PDB file of C-alpha atoms in Angstrom:
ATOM      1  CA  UNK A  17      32.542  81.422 241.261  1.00 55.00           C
ATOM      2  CA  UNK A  18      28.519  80.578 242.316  1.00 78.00           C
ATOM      3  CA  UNK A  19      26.553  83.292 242.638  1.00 89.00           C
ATOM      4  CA  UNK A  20      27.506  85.358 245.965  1.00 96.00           C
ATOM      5  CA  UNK A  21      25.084  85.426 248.938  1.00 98.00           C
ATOM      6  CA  UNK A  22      24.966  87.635 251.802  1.00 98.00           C
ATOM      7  CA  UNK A  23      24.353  86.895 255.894  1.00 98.00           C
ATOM      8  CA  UNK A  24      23.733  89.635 257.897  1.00 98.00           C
ATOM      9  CA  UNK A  25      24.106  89.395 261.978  1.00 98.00           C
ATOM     10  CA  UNK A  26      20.798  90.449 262.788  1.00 98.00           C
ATOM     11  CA  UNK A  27      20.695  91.953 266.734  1.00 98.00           C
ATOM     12  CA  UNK A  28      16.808  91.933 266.491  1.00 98.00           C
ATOM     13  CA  UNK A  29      13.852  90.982 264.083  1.00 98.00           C
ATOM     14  CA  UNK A  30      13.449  94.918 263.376  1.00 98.00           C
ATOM     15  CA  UNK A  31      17.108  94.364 262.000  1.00 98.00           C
ATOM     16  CA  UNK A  32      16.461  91.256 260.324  1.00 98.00           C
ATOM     17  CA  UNK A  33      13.762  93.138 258.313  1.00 98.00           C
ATOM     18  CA  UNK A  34      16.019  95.895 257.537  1.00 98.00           C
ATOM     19  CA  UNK A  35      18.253  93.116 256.139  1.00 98.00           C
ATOM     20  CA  UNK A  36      15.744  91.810 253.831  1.00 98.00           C
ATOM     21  CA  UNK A  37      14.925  95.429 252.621  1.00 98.00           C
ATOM     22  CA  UNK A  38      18.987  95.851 252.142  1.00 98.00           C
ATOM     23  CA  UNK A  39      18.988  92.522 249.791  1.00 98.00           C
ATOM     24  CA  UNK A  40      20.331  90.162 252.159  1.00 98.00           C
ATOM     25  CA  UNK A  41      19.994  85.982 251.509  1.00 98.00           C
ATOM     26  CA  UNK A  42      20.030  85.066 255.032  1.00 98.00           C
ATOM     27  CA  UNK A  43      20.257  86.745 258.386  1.00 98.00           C
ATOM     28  CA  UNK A  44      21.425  84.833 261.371  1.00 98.00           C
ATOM     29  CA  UNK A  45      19.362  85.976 264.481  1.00 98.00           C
ATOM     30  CA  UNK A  46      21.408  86.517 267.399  1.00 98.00           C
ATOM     31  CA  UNK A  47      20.806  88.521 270.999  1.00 97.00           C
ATOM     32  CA  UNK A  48      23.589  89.277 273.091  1.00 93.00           C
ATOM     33  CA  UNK A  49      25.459  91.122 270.783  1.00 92.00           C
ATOM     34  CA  UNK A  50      28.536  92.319 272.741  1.00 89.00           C
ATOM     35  CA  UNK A  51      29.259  88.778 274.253  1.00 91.00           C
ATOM     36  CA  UNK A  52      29.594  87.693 270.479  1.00 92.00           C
ATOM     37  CA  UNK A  53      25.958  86.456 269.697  1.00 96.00           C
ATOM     38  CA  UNK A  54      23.599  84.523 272.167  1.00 98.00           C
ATOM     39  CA  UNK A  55      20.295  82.455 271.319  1.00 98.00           C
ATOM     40  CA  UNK A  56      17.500  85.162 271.437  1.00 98.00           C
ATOM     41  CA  UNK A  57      14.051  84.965 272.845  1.00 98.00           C
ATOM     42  CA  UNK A  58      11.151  82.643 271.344  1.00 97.00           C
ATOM     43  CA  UNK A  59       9.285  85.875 270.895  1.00 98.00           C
ATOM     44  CA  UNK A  60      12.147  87.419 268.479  1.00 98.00           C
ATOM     45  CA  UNK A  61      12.562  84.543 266.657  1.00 98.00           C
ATOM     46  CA  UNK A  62       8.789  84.294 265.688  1.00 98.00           C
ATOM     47  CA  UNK A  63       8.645  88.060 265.150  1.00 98.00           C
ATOM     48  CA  UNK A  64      11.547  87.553 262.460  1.00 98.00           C
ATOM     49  CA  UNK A  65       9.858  84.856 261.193  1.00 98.00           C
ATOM     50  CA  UNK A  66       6.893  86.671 260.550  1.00 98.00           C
ATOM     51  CA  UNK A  67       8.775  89.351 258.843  1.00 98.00           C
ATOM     52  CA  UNK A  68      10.795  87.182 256.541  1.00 98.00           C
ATOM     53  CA  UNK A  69       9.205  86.596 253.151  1.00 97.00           C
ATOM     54  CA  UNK A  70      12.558  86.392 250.963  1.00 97.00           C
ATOM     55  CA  UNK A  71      14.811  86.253 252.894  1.00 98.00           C
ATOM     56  CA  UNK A  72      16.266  82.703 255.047  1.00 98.00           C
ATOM     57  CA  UNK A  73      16.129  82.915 258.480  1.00 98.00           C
ATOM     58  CA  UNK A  74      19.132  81.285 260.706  1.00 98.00           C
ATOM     59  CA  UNK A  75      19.722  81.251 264.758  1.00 98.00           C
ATOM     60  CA  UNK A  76      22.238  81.259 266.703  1.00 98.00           C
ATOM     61  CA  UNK A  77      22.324  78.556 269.108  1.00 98.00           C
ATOM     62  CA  UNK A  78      24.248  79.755 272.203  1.00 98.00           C
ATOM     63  CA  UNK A  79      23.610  79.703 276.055  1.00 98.00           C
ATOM     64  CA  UNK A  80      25.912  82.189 276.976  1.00 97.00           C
ATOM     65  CA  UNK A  81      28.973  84.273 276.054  1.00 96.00           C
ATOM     66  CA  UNK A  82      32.703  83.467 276.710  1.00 97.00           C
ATOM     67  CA  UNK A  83      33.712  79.969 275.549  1.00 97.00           C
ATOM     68  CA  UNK A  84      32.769  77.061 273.563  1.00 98.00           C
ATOM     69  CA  UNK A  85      32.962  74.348 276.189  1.00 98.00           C
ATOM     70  CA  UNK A  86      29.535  73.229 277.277  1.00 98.00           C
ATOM     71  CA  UNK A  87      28.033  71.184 280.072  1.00 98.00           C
ATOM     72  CA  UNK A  88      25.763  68.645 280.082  1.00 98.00           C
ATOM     73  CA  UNK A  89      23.361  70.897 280.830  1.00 98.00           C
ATOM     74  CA  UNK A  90      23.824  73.588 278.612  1.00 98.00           C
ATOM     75  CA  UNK A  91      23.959  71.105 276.350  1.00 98.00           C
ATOM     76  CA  UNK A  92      20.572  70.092 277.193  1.00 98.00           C
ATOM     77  CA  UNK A  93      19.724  73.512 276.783  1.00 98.00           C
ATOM     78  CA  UNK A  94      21.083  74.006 273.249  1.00 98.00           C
ATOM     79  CA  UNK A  95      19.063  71.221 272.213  1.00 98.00           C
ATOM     80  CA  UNK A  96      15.461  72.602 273.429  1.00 98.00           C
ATOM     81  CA  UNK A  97      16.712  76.171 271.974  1.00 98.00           C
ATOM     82  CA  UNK A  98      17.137  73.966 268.663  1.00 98.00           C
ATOM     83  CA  UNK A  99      13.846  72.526 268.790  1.00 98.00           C
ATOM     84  CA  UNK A 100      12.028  76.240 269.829  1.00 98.00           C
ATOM     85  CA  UNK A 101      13.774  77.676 266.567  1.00 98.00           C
ATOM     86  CA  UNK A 102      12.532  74.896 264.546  1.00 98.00           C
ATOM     87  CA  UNK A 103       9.107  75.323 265.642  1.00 98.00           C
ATOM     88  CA  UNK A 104       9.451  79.164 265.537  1.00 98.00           C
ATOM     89  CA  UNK A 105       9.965  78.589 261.757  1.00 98.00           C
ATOM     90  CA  UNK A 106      13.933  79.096 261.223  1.00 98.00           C
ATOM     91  CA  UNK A 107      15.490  77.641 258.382  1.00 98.00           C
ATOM     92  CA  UNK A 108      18.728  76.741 260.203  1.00 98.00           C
ATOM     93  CA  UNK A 109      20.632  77.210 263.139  1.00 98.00           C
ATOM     94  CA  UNK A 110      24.180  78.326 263.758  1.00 98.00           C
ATOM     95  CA  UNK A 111      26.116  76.672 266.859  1.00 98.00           C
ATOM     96  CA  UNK A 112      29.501  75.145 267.782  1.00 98.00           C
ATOM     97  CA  UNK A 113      31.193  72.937 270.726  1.00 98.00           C
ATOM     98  CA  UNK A 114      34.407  72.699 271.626  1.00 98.00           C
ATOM     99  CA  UNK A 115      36.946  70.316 273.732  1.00 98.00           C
ATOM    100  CA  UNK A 116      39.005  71.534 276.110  1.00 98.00           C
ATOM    101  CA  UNK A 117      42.026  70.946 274.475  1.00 98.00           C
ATOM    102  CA  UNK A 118      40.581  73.137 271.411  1.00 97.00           C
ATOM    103  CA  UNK A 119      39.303  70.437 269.337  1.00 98.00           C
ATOM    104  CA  UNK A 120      35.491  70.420 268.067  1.00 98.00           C
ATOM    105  CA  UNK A 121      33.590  68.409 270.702  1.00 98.00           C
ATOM    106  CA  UNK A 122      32.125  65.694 268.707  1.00 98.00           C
ATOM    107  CA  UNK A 123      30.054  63.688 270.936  1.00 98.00           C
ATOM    108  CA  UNK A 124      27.912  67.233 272.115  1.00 98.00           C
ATOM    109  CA  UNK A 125      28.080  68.247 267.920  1.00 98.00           C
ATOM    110  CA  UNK A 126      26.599  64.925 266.902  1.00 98.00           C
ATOM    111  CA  UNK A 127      23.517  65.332 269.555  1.00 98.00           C
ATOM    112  CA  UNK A 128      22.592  68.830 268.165  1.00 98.00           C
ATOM    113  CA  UNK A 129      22.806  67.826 264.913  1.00 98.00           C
ATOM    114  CA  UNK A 130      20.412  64.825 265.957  1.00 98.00           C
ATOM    115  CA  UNK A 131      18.481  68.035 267.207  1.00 98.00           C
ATOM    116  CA  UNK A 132      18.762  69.937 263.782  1.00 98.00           C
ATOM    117  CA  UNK A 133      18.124  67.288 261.343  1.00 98.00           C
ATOM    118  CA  UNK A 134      16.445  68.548 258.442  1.00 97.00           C
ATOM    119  CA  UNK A 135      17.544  72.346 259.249  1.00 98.00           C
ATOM    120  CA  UNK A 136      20.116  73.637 257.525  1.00 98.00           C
ATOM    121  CA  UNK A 137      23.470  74.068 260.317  1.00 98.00           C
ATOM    122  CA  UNK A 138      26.771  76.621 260.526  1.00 98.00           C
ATOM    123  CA  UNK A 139      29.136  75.652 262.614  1.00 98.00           C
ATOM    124  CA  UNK A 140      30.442  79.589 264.005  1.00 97.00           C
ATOM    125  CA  UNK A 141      33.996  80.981 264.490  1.00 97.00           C
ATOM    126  CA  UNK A 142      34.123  78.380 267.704  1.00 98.00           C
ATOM    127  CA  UNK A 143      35.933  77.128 264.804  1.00 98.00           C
ATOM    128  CA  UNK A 144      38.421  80.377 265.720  1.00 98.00           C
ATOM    129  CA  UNK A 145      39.675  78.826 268.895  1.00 98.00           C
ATOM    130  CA  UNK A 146      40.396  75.424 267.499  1.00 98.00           C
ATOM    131  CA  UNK A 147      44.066  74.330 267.881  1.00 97.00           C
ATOM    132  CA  UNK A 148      44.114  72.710 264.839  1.00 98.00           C
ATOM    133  CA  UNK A 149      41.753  73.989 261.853  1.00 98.00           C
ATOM    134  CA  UNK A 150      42.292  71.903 258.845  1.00 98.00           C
ATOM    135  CA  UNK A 151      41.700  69.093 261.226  1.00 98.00           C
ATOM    136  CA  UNK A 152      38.747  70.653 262.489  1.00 98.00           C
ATOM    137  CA  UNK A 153      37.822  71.408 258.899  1.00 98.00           C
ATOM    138  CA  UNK A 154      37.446  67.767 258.498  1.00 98.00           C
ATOM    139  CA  UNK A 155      35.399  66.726 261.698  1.00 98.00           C
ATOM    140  CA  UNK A 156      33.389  69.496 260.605  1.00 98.00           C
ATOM    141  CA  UNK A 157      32.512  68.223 257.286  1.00 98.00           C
ATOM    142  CA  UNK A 158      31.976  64.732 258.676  1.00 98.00           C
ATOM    143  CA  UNK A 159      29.538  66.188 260.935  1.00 98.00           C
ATOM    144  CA  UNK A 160      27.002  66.850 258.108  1.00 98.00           C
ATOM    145  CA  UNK A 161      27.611  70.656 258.644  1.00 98.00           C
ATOM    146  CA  UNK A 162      26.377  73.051 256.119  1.00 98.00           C
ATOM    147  CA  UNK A 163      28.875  75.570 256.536  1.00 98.00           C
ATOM    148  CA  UNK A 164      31.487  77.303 258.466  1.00 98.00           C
ATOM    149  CA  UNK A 165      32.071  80.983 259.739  1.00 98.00           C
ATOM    150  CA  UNK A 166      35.152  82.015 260.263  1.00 98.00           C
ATOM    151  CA  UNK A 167      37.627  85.144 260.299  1.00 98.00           C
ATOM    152  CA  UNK A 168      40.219  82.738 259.509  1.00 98.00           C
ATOM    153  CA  UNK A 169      41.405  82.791 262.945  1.00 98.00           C
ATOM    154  CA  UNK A 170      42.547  86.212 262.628  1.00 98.00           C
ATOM    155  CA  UNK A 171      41.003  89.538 264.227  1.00 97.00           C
ATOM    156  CA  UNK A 172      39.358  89.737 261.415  1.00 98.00           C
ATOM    157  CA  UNK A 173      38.648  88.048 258.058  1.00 98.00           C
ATOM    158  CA  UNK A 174      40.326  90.623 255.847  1.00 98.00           C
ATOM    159  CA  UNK A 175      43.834  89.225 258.090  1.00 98.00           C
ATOM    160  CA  UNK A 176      42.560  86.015 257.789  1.00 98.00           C
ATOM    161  CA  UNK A 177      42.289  85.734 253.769  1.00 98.00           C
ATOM    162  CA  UNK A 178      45.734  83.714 253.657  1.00 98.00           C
ATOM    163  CA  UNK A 179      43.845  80.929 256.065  1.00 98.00           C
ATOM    164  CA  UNK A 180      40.373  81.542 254.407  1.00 98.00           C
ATOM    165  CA  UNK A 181      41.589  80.872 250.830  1.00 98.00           C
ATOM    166  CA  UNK A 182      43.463  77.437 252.193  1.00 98.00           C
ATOM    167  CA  UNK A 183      40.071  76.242 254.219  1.00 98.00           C
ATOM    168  CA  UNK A 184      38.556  76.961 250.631  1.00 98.00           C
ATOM    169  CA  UNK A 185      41.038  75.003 248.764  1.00 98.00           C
ATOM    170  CA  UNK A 186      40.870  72.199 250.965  1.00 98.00           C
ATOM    171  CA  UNK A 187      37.074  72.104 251.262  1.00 98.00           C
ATOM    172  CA  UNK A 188      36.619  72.179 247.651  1.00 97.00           C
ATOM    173  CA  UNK A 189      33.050  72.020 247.317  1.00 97.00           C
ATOM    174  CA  UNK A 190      32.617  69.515 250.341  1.00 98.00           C
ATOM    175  CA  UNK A 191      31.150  72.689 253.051  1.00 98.00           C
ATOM    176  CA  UNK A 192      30.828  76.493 252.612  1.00 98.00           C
ATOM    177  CA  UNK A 193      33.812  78.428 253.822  1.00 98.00           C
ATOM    178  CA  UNK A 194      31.558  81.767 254.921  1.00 98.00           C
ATOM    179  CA  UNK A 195      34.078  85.048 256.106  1.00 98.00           C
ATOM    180  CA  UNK A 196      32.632  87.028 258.525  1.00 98.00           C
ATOM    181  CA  UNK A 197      33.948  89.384 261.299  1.00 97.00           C
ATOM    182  CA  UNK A 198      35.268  92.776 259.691  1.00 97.00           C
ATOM    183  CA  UNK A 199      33.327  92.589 256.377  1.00 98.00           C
ATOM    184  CA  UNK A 200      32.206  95.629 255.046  1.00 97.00           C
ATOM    185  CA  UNK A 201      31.902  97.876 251.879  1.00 96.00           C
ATOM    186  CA  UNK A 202      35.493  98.672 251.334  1.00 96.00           C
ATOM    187  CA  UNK A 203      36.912  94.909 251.567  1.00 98.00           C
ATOM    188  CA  UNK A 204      34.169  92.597 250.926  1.00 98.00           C
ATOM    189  CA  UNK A 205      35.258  92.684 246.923  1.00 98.00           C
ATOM    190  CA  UNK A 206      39.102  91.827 248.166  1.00 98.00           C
ATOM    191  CA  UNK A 207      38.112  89.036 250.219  1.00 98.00           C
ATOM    192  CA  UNK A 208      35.766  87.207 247.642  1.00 98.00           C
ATOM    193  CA  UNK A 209      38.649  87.481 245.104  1.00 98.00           C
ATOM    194  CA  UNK A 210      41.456  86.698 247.377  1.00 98.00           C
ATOM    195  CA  UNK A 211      39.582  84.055 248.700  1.00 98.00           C
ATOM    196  CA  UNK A 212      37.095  81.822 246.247  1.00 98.00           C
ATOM    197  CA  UNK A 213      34.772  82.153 249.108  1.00 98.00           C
ATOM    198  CA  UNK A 214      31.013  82.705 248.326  1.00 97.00           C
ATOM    199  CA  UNK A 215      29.256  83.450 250.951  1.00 98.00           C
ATOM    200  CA  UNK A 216      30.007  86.339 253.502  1.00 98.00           C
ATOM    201  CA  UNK A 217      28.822  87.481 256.838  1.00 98.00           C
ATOM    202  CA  UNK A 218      28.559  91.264 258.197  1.00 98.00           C
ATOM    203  CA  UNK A 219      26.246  92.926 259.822  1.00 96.00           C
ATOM    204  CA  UNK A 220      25.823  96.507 258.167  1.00 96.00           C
ATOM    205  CA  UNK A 221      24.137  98.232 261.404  1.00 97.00           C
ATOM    206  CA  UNK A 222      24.016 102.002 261.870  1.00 97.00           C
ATOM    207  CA  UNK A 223      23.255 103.925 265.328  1.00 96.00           C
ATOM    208  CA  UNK A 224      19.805 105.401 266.331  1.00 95.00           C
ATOM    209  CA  UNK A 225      19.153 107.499 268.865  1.00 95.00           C
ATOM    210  CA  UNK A 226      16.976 106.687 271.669  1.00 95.00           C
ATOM    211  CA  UNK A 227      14.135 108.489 272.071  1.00 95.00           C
ATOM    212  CA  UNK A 228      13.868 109.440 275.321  1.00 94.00           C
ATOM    213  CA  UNK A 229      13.762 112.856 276.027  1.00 95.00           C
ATOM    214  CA  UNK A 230      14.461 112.097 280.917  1.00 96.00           C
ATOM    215  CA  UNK A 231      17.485 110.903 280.856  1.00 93.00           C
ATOM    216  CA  UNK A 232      18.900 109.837 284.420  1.00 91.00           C
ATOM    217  CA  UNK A 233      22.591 110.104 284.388  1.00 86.00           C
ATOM    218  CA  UNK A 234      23.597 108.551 287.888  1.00 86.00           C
ATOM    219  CA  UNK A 235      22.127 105.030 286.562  1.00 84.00           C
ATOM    220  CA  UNK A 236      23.475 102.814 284.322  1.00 83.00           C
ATOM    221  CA  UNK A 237      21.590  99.493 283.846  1.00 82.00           C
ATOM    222  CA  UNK A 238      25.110  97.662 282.855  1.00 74.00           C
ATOM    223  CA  UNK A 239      26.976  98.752 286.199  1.00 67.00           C
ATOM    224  CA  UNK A 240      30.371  98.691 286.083  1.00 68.00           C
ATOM    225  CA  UNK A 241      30.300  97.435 282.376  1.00 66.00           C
ATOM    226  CA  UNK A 242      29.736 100.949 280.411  1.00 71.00           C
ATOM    227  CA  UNK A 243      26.914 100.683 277.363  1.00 77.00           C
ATOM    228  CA  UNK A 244      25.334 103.149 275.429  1.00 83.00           C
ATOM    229  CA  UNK A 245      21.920 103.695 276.983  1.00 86.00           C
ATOM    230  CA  UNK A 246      20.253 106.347 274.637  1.00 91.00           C
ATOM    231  CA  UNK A 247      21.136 104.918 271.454  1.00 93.00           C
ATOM    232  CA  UNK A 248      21.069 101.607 269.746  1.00 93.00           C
ATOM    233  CA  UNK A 249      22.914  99.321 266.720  1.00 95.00           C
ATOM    234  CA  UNK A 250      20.157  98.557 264.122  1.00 97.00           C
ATOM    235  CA  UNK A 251      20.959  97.150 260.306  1.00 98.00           C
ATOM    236  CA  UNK A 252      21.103  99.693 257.874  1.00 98.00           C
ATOM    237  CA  UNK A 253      19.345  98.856 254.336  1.00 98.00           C
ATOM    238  CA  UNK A 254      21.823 101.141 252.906  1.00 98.00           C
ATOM    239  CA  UNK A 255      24.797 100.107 253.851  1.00 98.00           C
ATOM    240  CA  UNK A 256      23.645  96.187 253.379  1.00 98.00           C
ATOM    241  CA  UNK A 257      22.947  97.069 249.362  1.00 98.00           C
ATOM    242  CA  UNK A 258      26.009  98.820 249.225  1.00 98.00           C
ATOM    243  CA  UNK A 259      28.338  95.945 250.629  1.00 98.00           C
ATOM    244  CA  UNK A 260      26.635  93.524 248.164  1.00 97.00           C
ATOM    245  CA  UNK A 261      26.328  95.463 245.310  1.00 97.00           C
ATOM    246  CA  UNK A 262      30.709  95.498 245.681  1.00 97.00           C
ATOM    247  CA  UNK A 263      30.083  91.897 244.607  1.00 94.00           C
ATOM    248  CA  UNK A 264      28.683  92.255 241.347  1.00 86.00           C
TER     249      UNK A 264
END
């Protein structure tokens, strides 16, 4: 087995520096958190940039939340976001497009990689909602993609090790085969074994409370959609040494 490397799912630059302080190889620089990761500001990813001195900096590439299916465009979109995170320093970028009928979107994949060329590129658990994932596997490699994240198509990884440890067989050296969604401390060790995979994606984030001392109760800025206002989800340096340190 290579020598194991750690992503963490960094909600902010503050958090990608706590990542580098926890040991991490790579963060992957994401806003939007709850909708599953979105592209963050130009102003983040320069901030993380800044902060970075050992540690690889990746960003997610992603309009908006819900599906994979992209218009024109949003596809447009995903290619200036591309070109901002190149010239805000990133290393790579993380993205994914999908067909309707659940297979990877080839035509929109080969114009971001276009975009990318030179950066390093994950294609991310759109590779969940394919139809047909060895298949996809395959258009993925041919692609020129650097990796995949995936929880093996399962709720999370740890279910998905039977799937994982196939897409690793079948890979064989070709692309990384990265587990992420559910990956922490207590299973990481399992699914590296279980798996052959060698490189794994969590994010290791602890809650801090806001410090505001007026708190307005009868307004919530997410409406209908209830959030925690008064505290927030930052990476922990703690738990991020911990999780690796189950791989050694």
């Amino acid at each position: 087995m290579n020598e194991p490397k750690v992503e963490i799912c960094a909600n902010s630059a503050e958090s990608a520096f706590r990542a580098q302080q926890g040991g991490a190889y790579r963060v992957e620089l994401c806003a939007g958190i709850p909708e599953g990761g979105t592209t963050p500001s130009w102003g983040e990813m320069r901030a993380a940039r800044r902060l970075l001195t050992s540690t690889r900096l990746h960003v997610i590439i992603r309009p908006r939340g819900g599906d994979f299916l992209y218009s024109d465009l949003e596809t447009r979109i995903m290619a200036d976001d591309i070109r901002a995170a190149r010239e805000a320093g990133a290393d790579g970028v993380v993205l994914g497009c999908l067909t309707p009928d659940g297979e990877v979107d080839m035509e929109r994949m080969r114009e971001l990689m276009e975009a990318a060329r030179g950066m390093s590129v994950t294609f991310h658990r759109a590779f969940d909602m394919c139809r047909e994932p060895f298949r996809a596997l395959e258009q993925i490699i041919a692609l020129g993609c650097d990796r995949i994240l995936t929880s093996g198509q399962e709720a999370s990884a740890e279910t998905g090790i039977p799937l994982l440890r196939e897409l690793v067989r079948r890979a064989d050296g070709r692309i990384i085969i990265m587990p992420g969604c559910g990956v922490r401390e207590l299973n990481i060790r399992r699914i590296a074994d279980e798996t052959g995979a060698c490189e794994f994606h969590f994010s290791g984030r602890s809650s801090v409370e806001s410090g505001m001392e007026y708190r307005n109760p009868r307004v919530s800025m997410g409406g209908v959609v209830k959030i925690e206002e008064y505290s927030r989800e930052v990476t922990d340096p703690e738990k991020v040494a911990a999780t690796i340190s189950c791989l050694h």
